[in-house]
Amino acid sequence: MTDCLFCRMVAGEIPADVVSETDRTLAFRDINPQAPTHVLVIPKDHHATAGALVGADPQLLAEVVAAAHAVAVQEGLATADGPEPGYRLVANTGPAAGQTVHHLHVHVLGGRDLGWPPG
Ligand code: 5GP
Ligand code: ZN
């Protein structure tokens, strides 16, 4: 039994609106979407941040990024040939960035003009 929310979603203890899955990654819709497409992509194994994961299993970090891109294509935010109309990947890390769930997750955001700089 873990108190990590995203580990519990991987375990099926908390429901998730899953959009895609690989043997080592899970992608599901954010419960509080900030854009028409707002999907979270996580490694199924628990790693707190991208920095922690790249030290432990860099191949898995690459799989998370590949899964995030695949979600963007599936959601119509990019094509196999190019980045149109476009999307944003975000990994909030630590308190200054407002990370609230301490299991690495990459936000895939798109479907509107996202603006820059972010808040
Ligand atoms: P962070 O602020 O850590 O970068 O992002 C955490 C994200 O997890 C937030 O966007 C928040 O809406 C999302 N979230 C929190 N609890 C749940 C939940 O129970 N289910 C889903 N699908 N998303 C959640
Ligand atoms: Zn976890």
mmCIF file of C-alpha atoms and ligand atoms in Angstrom:
data_model
loop_
_atom_site.group_PDB
_atom_site.id
_atom_site.type_symbol
_atom_site.label_atom_id
_atom_site.label_comp_id
_atom_site.label_asym_id
_atom_site.label_seq_id
_atom_site.Cartn_x
_atom_site.Cartn_y
_atom_site.Cartn_z
ATOM 1 C CA MET A 1 0.000 0.000 0.000
ATOM 2 C CA THR A 2 1.420 3.356 -1.031
ATOM 3 C CA ASP A 3 0.189 6.857 -0.364
ATOM 4 C CA CYS A 4 1.411 8.048 -3.791
ATOM 5 C CA LEU A 5 -1.648 9.065 -5.801
ATOM 6 C CA PHE A 6 -0.165 8.158 -9.186
ATOM 7 C CA CYS A 7 1.209 4.798 -7.975
ATOM 8 C CA ARG A 8 -2.316 4.045 -6.781
ATOM 9 C CA MET A 9 -3.669 4.923 -10.237
ATOM 10 C CA VAL A 10 -1.110 2.574 -11.832
ATOM 11 C CA ALA A 11 -2.247 -0.129 -9.392
ATOM 12 C CA GLY A 12 -5.904 0.454 -10.349
ATOM 13 C CA GLU A 13 -6.862 1.526 -6.822
ATOM 14 C CA ILE A 14 -7.967 4.978 -8.040
ATOM 15 C CA PRO A 15 -9.766 5.353 -11.385
ATOM 16 C CA ALA A 16 -7.997 7.066 -14.277
ATOM 17 C CA ASP A 17 -9.293 8.233 -17.661
ATOM 18 C CA VAL A 18 -6.535 6.415 -19.551
ATOM 19 C CA VAL A 19 -5.744 7.586 -23.082
ATOM 20 C CA SER A 20 -2.783 5.296 -23.752
ATOM 21 C CA GLU A 21 -0.462 2.868 -22.047
ATOM 22 C CA THR A 22 2.812 1.079 -22.704
ATOM 23 C CA ASP A 23 4.456 -1.588 -20.610
ATOM 24 C CA ARG A 24 6.266 1.101 -18.595
ATOM 25 C CA THR A 25 4.207 4.304 -19.030
ATOM 26 C CA LEU A 26 0.626 5.439 -18.438
ATOM 27 C CA ALA A 27 -1.164 8.472 -19.937
ATOM 28 C CA PHE A 28 -4.435 9.750 -18.469
ATOM 29 C CA ARG A 29 -6.499 12.949 -18.544
ATOM 30 C CA ASP A 30 -5.854 15.583 -15.879
ATOM 31 C CA ILE A 31 -8.776 15.897 -13.449
ATOM 32 C CA ASN A 32 -8.581 19.714 -13.662
ATOM 33 C CA PRO A 33 -7.758 20.439 -17.313
ATOM 34 C CA GLN A 34 -6.036 23.704 -18.163
ATOM 35 C CA ALA A 35 -6.461 23.338 -21.940
ATOM 36 C CA PRO A 36 -8.727 21.383 -24.321
ATOM 37 C CA THR A 37 -6.108 18.627 -24.241
ATOM 38 C CA HIS A 38 -4.493 18.129 -20.826
ATOM 39 C CA VAL A 39 -3.004 14.681 -20.369
ATOM 40 C CA LEU A 40 -0.491 13.490 -17.768
ATOM 41 C CA VAL A 41 2.153 10.954 -18.779
ATOM 42 C CA ILE A 42 3.935 9.043 -16.041
ATOM 43 C CA PRO A 43 6.394 6.208 -15.636
ATOM 44 C CA LYS A 44 4.614 3.296 -13.954
ATOM 45 C CA ASP A 45 7.556 2.993 -11.563
ATOM 46 C CA HIS A 46 7.761 5.627 -8.850
ATOM 47 C CA HIS A 47 10.349 8.377 -9.453
ATOM 48 C CA ALA A 48 9.793 11.785 -7.880
ATOM 49 C CA THR A 49 11.229 14.002 -10.627
ATOM 50 C CA ALA A 50 12.788 13.904 -14.097
ATOM 51 C CA GLY A 51 16.169 14.515 -12.468
ATOM 52 C CA ALA A 52 15.730 11.482 -10.238
ATOM 53 C CA LEU A 53 14.587 9.340 -13.159
ATOM 54 C CA VAL A 54 17.377 10.333 -15.521
ATOM 55 C CA GLY A 55 19.889 9.178 -12.915
ATOM 56 C CA ALA A 56 18.071 5.909 -12.237
ATOM 57 C CA ASP A 57 16.776 4.871 -15.684
ATOM 58 C CA PRO A 58 17.419 7.310 -18.561
ATOM 59 C CA GLN A 59 15.780 4.946 -21.061
ATOM 60 C CA LEU A 60 12.528 5.186 -19.104
ATOM 61 C CA LEU A 61 12.655 8.993 -19.250
ATOM 62 C CA ALA A 62 12.987 8.690 -23.030
ATOM 63 C CA GLU A 63 9.970 6.361 -23.050
ATOM 64 C CA VAL A 64 7.940 8.945 -21.095
ATOM 65 C CA VAL A 65 8.815 11.664 -23.635
ATOM 66 C CA ALA A 66 8.035 9.327 -26.542
ATOM 67 C CA ALA A 67 4.673 8.467 -24.944
ATOM 68 C CA ALA A 68 3.929 12.184 -24.481
ATOM 69 C CA HIS A 69 4.626 12.850 -28.157
ATOM 70 C CA ALA A 70 2.436 9.895 -29.130
ATOM 71 C CA VAL A 71 -0.404 11.378 -27.049
ATOM 72 C CA ALA A 72 0.038 14.709 -28.861
ATOM 73 C CA VAL A 73 -0.251 12.949 -32.236
ATOM 74 C CA GLN A 74 -3.272 10.946 -31.042
ATOM 75 C CA GLU A 75 -4.936 14.168 -29.865
ATOM 76 C CA GLY A 76 -4.315 15.915 -33.214
ATOM 77 C CA LEU A 77 -1.717 18.337 -31.808
ATOM 78 C CA ALA A 78 1.110 17.135 -34.068
ATOM 79 C CA THR A 79 1.607 14.809 -36.994
ATOM 80 C CA ALA A 80 4.220 12.213 -37.805
ATOM 81 C CA ASP A 81 5.735 14.795 -40.185
ATOM 82 C CA GLY A 82 5.631 17.982 -38.147
ATOM 83 C CA PRO A 83 4.779 19.893 -34.998
ATOM 84 C CA GLU A 84 1.574 21.590 -36.180
ATOM 85 C CA PRO A 85 -0.613 22.846 -34.619
ATOM 86 C CA GLY A 86 1.646 22.336 -31.606
ATOM 87 C CA TYR A 87 1.619 21.454 -27.962
ATOM 88 C CA ARG A 88 3.558 21.978 -24.746
ATOM 89 C CA LEU A 89 5.238 19.479 -22.411
ATOM 90 C CA VAL A 90 5.627 20.621 -18.793
ATOM 91 C CA ALA A 91 7.254 18.863 -15.851
ATOM 92 C CA ASN A 92 6.772 21.001 -12.756
ATOM 93 C CA THR A 93 9.680 20.214 -10.457
ATOM 94 C CA GLY A 94 9.862 21.288 -6.835
ATOM 95 C CA PRO A 95 8.046 23.963 -4.839
ATOM 96 C CA ALA A 96 8.955 26.985 -6.987
ATOM 97 C CA ALA A 97 7.311 25.305 -9.966
ATOM 98 C CA GLY A 98 4.300 24.226 -7.927
ATOM 99 C CA GLN A 99 4.807 20.456 -8.112
ATOM 100 C CA THR A 100 1.989 18.949 -6.064
ATOM 101 C CA VAL A 101 2.262 15.240 -6.910
ATOM 102 C CA HIS A 102 5.729 13.878 -6.231
ATOM 103 C CA HIS A 103 5.665 11.177 -8.889
ATOM 104 C CA LEU A 104 7.132 12.450 -12.165
ATOM 105 C CA HIS A 105 4.424 13.455 -14.604
ATOM 106 C CA VAL A 106 4.715 15.262 -17.913
ATOM 107 C CA HIS A 107 1.751 17.486 -18.727
ATOM 108 C CA VAL A 108 0.749 17.406 -22.411
ATOM 109 C CA LEU A 109 -1.139 20.629 -23.108
ATOM 110 C CA GLY A 110 -2.706 21.785 -26.353
ATOM 111 C CA GLY A 111 -5.803 22.690 -28.288
ATOM 112 C CA ARG A 112 -5.561 26.429 -27.666
ATOM 113 C CA ASP A 113 -2.991 29.218 -28.013
ATOM 114 C CA LEU A 114 -0.867 28.450 -24.961
ATOM 115 C CA GLY A 115 0.924 31.798 -24.687
ATOM 116 C CA TRP A 116 4.410 32.529 -23.392
ATOM 117 C CA PRO A 117 5.784 33.002 -20.790
ATOM 118 C CA PRO A 118 3.772 30.630 -18.621
ATOM 119 C CA GLY A 119 2.530 31.870 -15.251
HETATM 120 P P1 5GP B 1 1.661 19.297 -10.666
HETATM 121 O O1 5GP B 1 1.061 20.536 -10.051
HETATM 122 O O2 5GP B 1 2.273 18.385 -9.617
HETATM 123 O O3 5GP B 1 2.579 19.560 -11.813
HETATM 124 O O4 5GP B 1 0.453 18.524 -11.330
HETATM 125 C C1 5GP B 1 -0.382 17.628 -10.671
HETATM 126 C C2 5GP B 1 -1.582 17.461 -11.554
HETATM 127 O O5 5GP B 1 -2.300 16.326 -11.118
HETATM 128 C C3 5GP B 1 -2.544 18.650 -11.520
HETATM 129 O O6 5GP B 1 -2.685 19.195 -12.816
HETATM 130 C C4 5GP B 1 -3.842 18.041 -10.986
HETATM 131 O O7 5GP B 1 -5.001 18.586 -11.591
HETATM 132 C C5 5GP B 1 -3.664 16.565 -11.301
HETATM 133 N N1 5GP B 1 -4.382 15.681 -10.404
HETATM 134 C C6 5GP B 1 -4.425 15.755 -9.029
HETATM 135 N N2 5GP B 1 -5.194 14.748 -8.545
HETATM 136 C C7 5GP B 1 -5.622 14.041 -9.615
HETATM 137 C C8 5GP B 1 -6.458 12.870 -9.746
HETATM 138 O O8 5GP B 1 -6.941 12.282 -8.771
HETATM 139 N N3 5GP B 1 -6.693 12.423 -11.006
HETATM 140 C C9 5GP B 1 -6.166 13.039 -12.110
HETATM 141 N N4 5GP B 1 -6.469 12.528 -13.300
HETATM 142 N N5 5GP B 1 -5.376 14.129 -12.029
HETATM 143 C C10 5GP B 1 -5.110 14.618 -10.795
HETATM 144 ZN ZN ZN B 2 4.328 7.084 -7.200
#
